[in-house]
PDB file of C-alpha atoms in Angstrom:
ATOM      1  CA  UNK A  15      61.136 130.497 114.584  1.00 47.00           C
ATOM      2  CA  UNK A  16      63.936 130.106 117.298  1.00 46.00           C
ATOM      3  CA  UNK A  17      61.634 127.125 119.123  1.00 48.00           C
ATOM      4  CA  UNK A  18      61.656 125.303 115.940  1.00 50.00           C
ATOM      5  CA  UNK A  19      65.496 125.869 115.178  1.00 46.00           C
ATOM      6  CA  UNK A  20      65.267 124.397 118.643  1.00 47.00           C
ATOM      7  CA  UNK A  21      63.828 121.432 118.369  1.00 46.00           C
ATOM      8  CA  UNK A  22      65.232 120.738 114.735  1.00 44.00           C
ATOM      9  CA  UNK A  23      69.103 120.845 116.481  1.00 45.00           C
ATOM     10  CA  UNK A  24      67.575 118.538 119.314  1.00 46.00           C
ATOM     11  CA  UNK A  25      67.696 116.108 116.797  1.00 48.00           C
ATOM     12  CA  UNK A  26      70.930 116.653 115.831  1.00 56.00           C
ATOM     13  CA  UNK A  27      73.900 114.378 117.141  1.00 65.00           C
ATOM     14  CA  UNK A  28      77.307 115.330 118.366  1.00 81.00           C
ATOM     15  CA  UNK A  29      78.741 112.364 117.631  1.00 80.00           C
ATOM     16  CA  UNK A  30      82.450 113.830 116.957  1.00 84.00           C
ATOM     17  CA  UNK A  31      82.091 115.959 120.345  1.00 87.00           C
ATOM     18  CA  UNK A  32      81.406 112.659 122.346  1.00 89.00           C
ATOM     19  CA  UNK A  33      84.981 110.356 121.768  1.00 91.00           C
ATOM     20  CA  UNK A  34      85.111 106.614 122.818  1.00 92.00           C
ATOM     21  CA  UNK A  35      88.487 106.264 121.599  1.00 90.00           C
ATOM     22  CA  UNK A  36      91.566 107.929 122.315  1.00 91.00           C
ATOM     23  CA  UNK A  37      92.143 109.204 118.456  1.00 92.00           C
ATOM     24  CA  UNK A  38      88.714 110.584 118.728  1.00 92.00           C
ATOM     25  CA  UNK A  39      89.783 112.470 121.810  1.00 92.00           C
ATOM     26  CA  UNK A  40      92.712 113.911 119.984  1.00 92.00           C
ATOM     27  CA  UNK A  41      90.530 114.825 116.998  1.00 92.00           C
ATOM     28  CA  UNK A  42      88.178 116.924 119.401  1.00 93.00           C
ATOM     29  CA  UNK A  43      90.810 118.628 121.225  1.00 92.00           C
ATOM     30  CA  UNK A  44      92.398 119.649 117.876  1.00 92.00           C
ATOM     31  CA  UNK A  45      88.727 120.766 116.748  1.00 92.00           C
ATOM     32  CA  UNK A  46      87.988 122.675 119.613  1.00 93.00           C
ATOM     33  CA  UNK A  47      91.720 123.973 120.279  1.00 93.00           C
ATOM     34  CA  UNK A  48      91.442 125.491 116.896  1.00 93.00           C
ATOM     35  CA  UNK A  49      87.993 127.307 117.387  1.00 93.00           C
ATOM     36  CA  UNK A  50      89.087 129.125 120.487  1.00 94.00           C
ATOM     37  CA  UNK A  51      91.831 130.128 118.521  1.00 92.00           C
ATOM     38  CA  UNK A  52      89.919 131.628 116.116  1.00 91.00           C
ATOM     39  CA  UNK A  53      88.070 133.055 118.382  1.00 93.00           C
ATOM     40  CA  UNK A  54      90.346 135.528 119.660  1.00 90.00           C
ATOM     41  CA  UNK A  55      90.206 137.394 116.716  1.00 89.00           C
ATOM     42  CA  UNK A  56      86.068 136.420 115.981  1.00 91.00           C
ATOM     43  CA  UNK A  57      84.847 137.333 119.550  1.00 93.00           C
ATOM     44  CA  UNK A  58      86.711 140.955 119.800  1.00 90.00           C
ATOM     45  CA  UNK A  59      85.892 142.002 116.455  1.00 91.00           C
ATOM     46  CA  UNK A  60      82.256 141.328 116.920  1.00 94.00           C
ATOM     47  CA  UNK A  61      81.848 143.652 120.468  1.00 95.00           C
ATOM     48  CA  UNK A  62      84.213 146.214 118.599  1.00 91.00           C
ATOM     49  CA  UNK A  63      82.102 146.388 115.580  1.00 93.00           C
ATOM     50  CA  UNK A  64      79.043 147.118 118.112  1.00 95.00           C
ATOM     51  CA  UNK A  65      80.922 149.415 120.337  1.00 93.00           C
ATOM     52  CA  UNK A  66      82.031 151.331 117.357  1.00 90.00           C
ATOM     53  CA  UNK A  67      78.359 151.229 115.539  1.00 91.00           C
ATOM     54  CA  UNK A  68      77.278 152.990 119.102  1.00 92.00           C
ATOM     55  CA  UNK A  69      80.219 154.891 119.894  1.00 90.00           C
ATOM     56  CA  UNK A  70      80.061 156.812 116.600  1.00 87.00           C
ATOM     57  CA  UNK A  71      76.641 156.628 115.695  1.00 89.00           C
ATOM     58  CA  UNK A  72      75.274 160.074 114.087  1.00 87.00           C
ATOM     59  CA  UNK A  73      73.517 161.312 117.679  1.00 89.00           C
ATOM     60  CA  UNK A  74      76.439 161.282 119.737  1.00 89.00           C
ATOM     61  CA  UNK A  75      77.810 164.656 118.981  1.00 86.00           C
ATOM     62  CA  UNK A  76      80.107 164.032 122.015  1.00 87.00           C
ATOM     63  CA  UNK A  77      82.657 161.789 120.056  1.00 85.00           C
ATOM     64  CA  UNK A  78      85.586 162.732 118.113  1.00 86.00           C
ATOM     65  CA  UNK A  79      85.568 163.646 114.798  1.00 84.00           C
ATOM     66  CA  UNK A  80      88.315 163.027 112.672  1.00 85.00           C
ATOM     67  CA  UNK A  81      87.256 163.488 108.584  1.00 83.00           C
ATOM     68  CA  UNK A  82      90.591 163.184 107.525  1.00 86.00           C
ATOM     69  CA  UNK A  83      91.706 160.355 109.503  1.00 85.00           C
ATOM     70  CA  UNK A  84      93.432 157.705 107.759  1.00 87.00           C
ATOM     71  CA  UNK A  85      96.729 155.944 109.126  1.00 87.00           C
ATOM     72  CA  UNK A  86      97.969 154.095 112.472  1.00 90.00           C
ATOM     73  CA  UNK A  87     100.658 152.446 113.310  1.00 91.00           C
ATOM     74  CA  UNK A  88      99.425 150.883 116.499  1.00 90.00           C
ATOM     75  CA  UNK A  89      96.099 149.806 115.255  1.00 88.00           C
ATOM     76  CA  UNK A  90      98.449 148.528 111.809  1.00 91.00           C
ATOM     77  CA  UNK A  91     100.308 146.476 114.701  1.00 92.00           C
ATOM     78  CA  UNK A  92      97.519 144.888 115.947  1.00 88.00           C
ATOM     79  CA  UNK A  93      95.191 144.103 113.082  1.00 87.00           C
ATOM     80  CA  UNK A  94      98.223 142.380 111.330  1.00 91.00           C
ATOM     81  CA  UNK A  95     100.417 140.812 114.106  1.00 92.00           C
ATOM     82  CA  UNK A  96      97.613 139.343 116.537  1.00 90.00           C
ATOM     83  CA  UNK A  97      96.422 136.920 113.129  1.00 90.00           C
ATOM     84  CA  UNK A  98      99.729 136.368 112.265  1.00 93.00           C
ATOM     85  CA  UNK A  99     100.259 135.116 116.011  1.00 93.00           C
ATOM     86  CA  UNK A 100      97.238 133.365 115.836  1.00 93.00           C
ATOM     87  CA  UNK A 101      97.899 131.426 111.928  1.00 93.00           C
ATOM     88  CA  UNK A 102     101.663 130.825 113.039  1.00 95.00           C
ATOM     89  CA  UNK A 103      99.853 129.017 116.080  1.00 94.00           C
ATOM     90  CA  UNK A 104      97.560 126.741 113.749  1.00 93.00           C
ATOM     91  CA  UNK A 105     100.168 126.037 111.770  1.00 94.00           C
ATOM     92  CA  UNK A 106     102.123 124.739 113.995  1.00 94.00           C
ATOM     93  CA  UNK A 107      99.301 122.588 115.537  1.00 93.00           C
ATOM     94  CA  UNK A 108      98.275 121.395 112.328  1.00 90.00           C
ATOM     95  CA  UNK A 109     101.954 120.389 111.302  1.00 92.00           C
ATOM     96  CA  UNK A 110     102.049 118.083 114.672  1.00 92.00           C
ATOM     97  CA  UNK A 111      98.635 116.779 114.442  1.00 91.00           C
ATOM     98  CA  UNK A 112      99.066 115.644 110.730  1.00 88.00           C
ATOM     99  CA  UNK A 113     102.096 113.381 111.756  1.00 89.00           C
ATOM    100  CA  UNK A 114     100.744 112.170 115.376  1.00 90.00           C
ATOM    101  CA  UNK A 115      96.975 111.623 113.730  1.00 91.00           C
ATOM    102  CA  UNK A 116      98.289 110.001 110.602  1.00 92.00           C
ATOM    103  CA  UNK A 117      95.871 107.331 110.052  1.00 93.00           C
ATOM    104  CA  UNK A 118      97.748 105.027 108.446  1.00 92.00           C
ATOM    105  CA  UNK A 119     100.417 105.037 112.044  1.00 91.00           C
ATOM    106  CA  UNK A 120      99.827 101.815 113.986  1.00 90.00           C
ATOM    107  CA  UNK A 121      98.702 102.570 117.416  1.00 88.00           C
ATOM    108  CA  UNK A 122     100.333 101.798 120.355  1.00 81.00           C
ATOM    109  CA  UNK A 123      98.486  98.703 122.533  1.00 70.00           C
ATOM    110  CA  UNK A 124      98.900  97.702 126.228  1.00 67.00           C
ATOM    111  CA  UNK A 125     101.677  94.700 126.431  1.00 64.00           C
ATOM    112  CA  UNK A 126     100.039  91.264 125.164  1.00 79.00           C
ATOM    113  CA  UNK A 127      97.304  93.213 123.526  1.00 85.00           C
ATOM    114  CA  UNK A 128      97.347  92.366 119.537  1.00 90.00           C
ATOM    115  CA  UNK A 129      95.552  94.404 117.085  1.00 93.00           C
ATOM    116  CA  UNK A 130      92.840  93.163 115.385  1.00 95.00           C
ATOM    117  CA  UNK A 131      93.235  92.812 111.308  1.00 96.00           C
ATOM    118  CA  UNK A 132      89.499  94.128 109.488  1.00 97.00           C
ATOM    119  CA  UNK A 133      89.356  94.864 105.896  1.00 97.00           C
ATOM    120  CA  UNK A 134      87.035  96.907 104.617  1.00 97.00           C
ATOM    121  CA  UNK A 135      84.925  97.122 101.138  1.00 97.00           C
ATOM    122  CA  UNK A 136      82.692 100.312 100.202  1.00 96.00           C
ATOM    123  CA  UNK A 137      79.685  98.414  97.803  1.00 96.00           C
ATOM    124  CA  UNK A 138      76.606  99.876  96.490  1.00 94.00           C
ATOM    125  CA  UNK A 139      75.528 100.932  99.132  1.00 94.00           C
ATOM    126  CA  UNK A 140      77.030  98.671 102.265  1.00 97.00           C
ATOM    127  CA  UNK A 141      79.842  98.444 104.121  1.00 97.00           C
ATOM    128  CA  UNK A 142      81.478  94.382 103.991  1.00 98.00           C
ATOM    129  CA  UNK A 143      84.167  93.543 106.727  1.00 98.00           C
ATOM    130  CA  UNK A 144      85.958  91.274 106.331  1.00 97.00           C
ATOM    131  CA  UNK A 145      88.066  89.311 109.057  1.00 97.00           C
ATOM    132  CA  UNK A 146      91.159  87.755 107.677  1.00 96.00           C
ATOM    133  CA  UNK A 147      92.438  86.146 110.831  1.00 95.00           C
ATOM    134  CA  UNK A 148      89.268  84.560 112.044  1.00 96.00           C
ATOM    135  CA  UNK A 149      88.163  83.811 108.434  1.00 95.00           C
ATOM    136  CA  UNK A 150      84.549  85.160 108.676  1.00 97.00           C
ATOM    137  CA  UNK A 151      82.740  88.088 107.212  1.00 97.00           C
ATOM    138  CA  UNK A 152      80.158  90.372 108.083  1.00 97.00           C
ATOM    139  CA  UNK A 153      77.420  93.276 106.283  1.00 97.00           C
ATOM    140  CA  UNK A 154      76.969  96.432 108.073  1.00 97.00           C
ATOM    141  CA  UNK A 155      78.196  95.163 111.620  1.00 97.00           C
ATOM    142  CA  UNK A 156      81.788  94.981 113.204  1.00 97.00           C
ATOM    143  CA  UNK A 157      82.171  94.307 115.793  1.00 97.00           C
ATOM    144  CA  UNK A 158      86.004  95.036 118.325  1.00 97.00           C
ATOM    145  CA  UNK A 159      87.192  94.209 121.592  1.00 96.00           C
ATOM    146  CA  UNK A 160      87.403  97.639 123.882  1.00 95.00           C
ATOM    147  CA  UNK A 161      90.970  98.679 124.706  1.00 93.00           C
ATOM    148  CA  UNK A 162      92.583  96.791 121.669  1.00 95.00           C
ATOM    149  CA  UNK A 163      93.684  98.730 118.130  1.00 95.00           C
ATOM    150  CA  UNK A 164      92.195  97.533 114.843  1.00 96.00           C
ATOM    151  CA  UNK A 165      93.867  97.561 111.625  1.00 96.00           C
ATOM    152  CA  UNK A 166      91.836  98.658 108.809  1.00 97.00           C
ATOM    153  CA  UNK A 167      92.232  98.285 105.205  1.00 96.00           C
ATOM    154  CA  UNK A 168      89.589 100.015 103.145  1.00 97.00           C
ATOM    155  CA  UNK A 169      88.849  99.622  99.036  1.00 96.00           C
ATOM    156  CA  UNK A 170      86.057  99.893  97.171  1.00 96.00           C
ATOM    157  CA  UNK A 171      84.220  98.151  94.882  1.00 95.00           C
ATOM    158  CA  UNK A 172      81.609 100.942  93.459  1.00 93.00           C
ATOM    159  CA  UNK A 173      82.603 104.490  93.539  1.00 92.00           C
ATOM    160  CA  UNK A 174      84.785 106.109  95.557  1.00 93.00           C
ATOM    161  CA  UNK A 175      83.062 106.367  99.395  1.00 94.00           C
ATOM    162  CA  UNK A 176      84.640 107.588 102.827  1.00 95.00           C
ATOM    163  CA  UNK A 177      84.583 105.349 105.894  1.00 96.00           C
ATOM    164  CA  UNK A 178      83.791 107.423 108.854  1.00 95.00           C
ATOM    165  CA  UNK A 179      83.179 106.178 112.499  1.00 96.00           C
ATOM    166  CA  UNK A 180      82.216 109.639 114.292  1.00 94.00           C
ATOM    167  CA  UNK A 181      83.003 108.507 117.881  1.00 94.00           C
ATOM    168  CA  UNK A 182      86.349 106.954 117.191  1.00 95.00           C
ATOM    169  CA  UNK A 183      87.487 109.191 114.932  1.00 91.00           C
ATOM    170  CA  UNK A 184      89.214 109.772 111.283  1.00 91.00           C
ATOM    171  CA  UNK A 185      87.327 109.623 108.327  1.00 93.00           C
ATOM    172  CA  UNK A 186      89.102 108.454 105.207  1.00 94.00           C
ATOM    173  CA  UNK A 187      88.469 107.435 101.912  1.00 95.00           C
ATOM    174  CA  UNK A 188      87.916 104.257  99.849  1.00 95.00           C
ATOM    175  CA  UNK A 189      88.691 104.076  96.027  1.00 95.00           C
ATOM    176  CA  UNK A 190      88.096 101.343  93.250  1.00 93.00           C
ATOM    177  CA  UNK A 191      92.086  99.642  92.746  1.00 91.00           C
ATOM    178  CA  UNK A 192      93.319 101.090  95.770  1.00 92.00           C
ATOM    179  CA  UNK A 193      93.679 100.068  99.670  1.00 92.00           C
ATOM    180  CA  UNK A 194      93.876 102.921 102.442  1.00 94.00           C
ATOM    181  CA  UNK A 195      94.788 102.086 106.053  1.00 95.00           C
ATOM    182  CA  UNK A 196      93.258 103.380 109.065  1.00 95.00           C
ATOM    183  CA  UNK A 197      93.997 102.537 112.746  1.00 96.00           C
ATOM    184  CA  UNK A 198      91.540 103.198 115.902  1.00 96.00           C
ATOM    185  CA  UNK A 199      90.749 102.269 118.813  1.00 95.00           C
ATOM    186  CA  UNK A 200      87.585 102.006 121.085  1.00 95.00           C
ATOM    187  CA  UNK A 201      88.021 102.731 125.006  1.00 94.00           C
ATOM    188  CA  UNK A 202      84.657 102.397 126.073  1.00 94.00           C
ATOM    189  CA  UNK A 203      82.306  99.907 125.126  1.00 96.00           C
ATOM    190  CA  UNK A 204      79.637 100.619 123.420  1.00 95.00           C
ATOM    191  CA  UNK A 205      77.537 100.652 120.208  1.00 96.00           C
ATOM    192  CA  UNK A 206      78.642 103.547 117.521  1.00 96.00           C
ATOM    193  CA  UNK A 207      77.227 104.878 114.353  1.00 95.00           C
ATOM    194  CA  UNK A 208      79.327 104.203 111.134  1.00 95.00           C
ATOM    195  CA  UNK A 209      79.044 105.677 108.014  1.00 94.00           C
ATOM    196  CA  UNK A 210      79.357 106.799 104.400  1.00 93.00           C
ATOM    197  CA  UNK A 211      80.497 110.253 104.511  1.00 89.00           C
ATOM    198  CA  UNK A 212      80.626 110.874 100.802  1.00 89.00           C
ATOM    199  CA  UNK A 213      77.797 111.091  98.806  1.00 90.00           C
ATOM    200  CA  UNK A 214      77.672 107.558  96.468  1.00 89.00           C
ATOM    201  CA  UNK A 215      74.155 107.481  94.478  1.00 89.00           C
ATOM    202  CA  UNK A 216      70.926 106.689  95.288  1.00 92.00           C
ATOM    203  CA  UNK A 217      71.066 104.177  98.478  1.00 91.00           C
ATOM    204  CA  UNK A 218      73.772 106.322 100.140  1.00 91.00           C
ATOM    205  CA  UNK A 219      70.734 107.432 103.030  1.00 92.00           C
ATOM    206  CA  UNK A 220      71.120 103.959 104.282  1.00 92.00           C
ATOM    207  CA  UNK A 221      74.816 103.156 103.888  1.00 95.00           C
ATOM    208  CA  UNK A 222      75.811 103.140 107.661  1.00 95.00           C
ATOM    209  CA  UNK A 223      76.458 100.256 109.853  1.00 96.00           C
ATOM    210  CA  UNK A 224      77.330  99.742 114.108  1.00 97.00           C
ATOM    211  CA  UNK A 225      80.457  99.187 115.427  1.00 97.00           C
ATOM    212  CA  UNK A 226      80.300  97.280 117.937  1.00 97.00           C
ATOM    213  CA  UNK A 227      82.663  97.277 121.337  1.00 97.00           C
ATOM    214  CA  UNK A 228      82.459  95.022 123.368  1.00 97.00           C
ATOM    215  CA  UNK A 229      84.875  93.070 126.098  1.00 96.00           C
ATOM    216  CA  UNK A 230      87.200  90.608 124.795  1.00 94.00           C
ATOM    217  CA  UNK A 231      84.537  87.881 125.860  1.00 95.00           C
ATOM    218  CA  UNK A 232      81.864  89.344 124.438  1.00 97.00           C
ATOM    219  CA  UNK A 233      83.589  89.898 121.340  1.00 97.00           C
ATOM    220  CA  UNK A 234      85.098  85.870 121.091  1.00 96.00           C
ATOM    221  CA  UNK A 235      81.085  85.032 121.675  1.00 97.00           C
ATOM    222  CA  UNK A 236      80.274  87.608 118.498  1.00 97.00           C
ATOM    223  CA  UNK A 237      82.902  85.880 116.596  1.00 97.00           C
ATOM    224  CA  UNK A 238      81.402  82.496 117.538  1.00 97.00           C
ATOM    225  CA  UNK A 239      78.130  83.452 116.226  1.00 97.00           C
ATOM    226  CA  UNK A 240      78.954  84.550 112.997  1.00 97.00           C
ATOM    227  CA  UNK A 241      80.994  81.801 112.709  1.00 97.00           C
ATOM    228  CA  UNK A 242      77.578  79.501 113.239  1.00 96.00           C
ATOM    229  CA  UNK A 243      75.960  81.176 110.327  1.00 95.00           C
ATOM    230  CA  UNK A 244      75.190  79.020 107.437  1.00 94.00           C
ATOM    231  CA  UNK A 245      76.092  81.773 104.437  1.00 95.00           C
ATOM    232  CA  UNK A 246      79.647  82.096 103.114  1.00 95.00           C
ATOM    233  CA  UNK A 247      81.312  84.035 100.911  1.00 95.00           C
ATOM    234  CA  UNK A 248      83.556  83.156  97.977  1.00 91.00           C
ATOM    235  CA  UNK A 249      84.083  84.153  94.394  1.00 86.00           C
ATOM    236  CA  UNK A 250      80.763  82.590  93.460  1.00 89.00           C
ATOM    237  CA  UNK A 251      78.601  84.207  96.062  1.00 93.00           C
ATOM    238  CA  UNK A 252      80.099  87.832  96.078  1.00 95.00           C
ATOM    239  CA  UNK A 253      79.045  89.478  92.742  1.00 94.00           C
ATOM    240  CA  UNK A 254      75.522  88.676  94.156  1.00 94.00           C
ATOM    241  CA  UNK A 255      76.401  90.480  97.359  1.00 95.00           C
ATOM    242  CA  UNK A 256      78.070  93.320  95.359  1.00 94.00           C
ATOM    243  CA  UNK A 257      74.996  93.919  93.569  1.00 95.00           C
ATOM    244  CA  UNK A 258      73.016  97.117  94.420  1.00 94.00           C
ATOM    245  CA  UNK A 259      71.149  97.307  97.641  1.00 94.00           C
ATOM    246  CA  UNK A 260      69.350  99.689  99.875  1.00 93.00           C
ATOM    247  CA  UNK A 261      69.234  99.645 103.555  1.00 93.00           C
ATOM    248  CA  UNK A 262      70.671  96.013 103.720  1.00 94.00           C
ATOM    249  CA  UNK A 263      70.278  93.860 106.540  1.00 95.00           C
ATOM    250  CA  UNK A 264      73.229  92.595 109.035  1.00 97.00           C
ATOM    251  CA  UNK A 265      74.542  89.557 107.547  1.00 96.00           C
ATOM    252  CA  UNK A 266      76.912  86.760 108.986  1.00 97.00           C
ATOM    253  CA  UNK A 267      79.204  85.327 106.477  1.00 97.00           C
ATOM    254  CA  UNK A 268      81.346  82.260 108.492  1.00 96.00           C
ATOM    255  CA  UNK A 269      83.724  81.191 106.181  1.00 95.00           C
ATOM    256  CA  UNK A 270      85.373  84.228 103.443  1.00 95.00           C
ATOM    257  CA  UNK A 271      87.683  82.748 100.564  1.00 92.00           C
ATOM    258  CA  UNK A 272      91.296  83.692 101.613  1.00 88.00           C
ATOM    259  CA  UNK A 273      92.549  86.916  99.779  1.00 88.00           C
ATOM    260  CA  UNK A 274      88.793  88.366  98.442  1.00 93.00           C
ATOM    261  CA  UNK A 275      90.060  91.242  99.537  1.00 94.00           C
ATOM    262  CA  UNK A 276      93.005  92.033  97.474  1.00 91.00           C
ATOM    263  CA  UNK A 277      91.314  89.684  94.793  1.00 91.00           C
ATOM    264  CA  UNK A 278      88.910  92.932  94.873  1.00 93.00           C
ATOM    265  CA  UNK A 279      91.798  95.428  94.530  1.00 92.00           C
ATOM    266  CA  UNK A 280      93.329  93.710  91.906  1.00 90.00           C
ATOM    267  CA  UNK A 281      90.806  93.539  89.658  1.00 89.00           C
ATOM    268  CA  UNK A 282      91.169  97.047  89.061  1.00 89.00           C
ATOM    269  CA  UNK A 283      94.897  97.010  88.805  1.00 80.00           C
ATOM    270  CA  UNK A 284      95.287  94.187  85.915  1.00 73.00           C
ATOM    271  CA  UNK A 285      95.908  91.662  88.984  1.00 66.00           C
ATOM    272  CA  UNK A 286      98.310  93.730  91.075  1.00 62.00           C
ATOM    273  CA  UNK A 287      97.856  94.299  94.694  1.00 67.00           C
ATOM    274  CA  UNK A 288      99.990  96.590  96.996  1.00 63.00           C
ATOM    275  CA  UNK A 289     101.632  94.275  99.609  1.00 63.00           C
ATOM    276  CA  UNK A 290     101.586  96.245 103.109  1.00 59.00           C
ATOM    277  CA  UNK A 291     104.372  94.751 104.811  1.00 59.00           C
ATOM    278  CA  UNK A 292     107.141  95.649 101.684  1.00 58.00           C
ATOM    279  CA  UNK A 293     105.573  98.776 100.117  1.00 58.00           C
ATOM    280  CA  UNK A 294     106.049  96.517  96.503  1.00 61.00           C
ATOM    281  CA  UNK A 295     103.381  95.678  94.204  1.00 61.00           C
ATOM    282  CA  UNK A 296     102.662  91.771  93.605  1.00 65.00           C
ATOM    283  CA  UNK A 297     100.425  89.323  91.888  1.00 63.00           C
ATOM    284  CA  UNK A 298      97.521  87.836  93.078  1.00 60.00           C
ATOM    285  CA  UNK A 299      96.278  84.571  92.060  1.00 57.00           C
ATOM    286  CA  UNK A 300      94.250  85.377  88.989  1.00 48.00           C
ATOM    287  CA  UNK A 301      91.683  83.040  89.033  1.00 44.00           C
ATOM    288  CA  UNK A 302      89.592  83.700  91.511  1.00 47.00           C
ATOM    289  CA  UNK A 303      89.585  87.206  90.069  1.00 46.00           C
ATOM    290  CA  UNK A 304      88.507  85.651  86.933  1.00 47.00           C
ATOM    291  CA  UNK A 305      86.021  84.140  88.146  1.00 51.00           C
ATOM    292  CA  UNK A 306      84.726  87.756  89.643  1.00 51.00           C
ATOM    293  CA  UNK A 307      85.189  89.174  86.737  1.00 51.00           C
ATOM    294  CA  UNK A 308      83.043  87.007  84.663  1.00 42.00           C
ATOM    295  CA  UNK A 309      80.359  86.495  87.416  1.00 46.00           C
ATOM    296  CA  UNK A 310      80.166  90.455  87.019  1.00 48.00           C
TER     297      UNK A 310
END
């Protein structure tokens, strides 16, 4: 039994444990800072349990015997103010963390190092990113220069789904009408697992994709080559990309129509989009999200 628990859990991966990105770092700290926490209550309760079990047991006649025993004030003390200590503690960790993690709080880059713009859209069952600033679009591949933040915004155009790069960090969700932020960074090349972390119908197995790290070379020579693929993407071509698919290939999209994206939000919204910069909701052109519609 235990050498097949064993080699099941060699399987397993520790993705969140292993952080190429500084929020990813922060998230482990805060995962294993709060363990040992717990712990101090976890680990002396379990070898007091056992020393009591023995202590006491019905054999050793040499131990006190107290029938009538029922009330202390020191052990009172203890059993109530060390987990008070220790909740107080979380809470104060957690109160931090929630404001210096908040995904949607622009990271801070190196001097002449923009951030890279990718908008993201959860379809049945694929991830589509979209690159507003080079104008190209990929399926199930990013790709991100190493040392330099990237601004995510994440809808979807199914179900809700959750957008989850283990080795960078944060998980958040993506919703039908509605466009969550998320900003991370990568610190190491390298080639990491993304995926769906909420359960989304039949195909959701297969709804993961690689992100991609690379130098800032590298990455202008990844943007070169999608750029050199023949497909693109527009209001006539996405409802057949939007339709359901299982395990889809990588795809290169080099040319995206200009505002798909919020063209995708607003179609759940009667044609309003959130605009980022003021906070205010605005119009989008409506026909190209006509033209959705109707393709649909």
């Amino acid at each position: 039994m235990s050498l097949s628990s064993a080699a099941l859990l060699a399987g397993c991966s520790w993705d969140t444990l292993d952080p190429k990105g500084v929020i990813g770092a922060q998230e482990k700290s805060l995962i294993l800072t709060s363990t040992y926490a717990m712990l101090l209550v976890v680990i002396p309760v379990c070898i007091l349990t056992l020393l009591f079990a023995w202590q006491y047991r019905q054999s050793n006649t040499a131990a006190e015997y107290l029938p009538k025993w029922s009330h202390s004030n020191k052990i009172e003390v203890i059993i109530w103010a060390v987990p008070s200590l220790i909740i107080l503690f979380l809470a104060v960790l957690t109160y931090q963390t929630c404001h210096s993690l908040d995904p949607y709080k622009p990271l801070e880059a190196e001097a002449n190092v923009k951030p890279i713009h990718v908008d993201v859209v959860a379809l049945d069952w694929k991830w589509l990113f979209i690159y507003p600033d080079e104008g190209i679009a990929t399926v199930n591949q990013m790709a991100m220069p190493v040392n330099t933040p990237v601004d995510f915004r994440i809808t979807s155009d199914s179900v809700m789904n959750s957008f989850f790069i283990p080795q960078l960090g944060t998980m958040i969700y993506a919703m039908a009408g509605m466009q969550t932020q998320l900003h991370l960074i990568a610190n190491e090349a390298g080639d990491f697992q993304g995926e769906s972390s909420n359960f989304s119908g039949r195909g959701f197995s297969d709804m993961r994709f690689r992100a991609l790290a690379m130098p800032a070379d590298q990455y202008s020579a990844w943007v070169e080559k999608v750029k050199a693929s023949s497909e693109q993407l527009d209001s006539a071509s996405y409802p057949k990309l939007a339709a359901p698919s299982e395990a889809n290939p990588v795809e290169y999209f080099s040319h995206v129509d200009a505002g798909l994206f919020d063209d995708i939000v607003a179609k759940y919204n009667n044609g309003m989009v959130m605009d980022k910069s003021t906070g205010k909701m605005l119009h989008v052109q409506q026909s190209a999200m006509s033209d959705m519609n109707m393709k649909e």
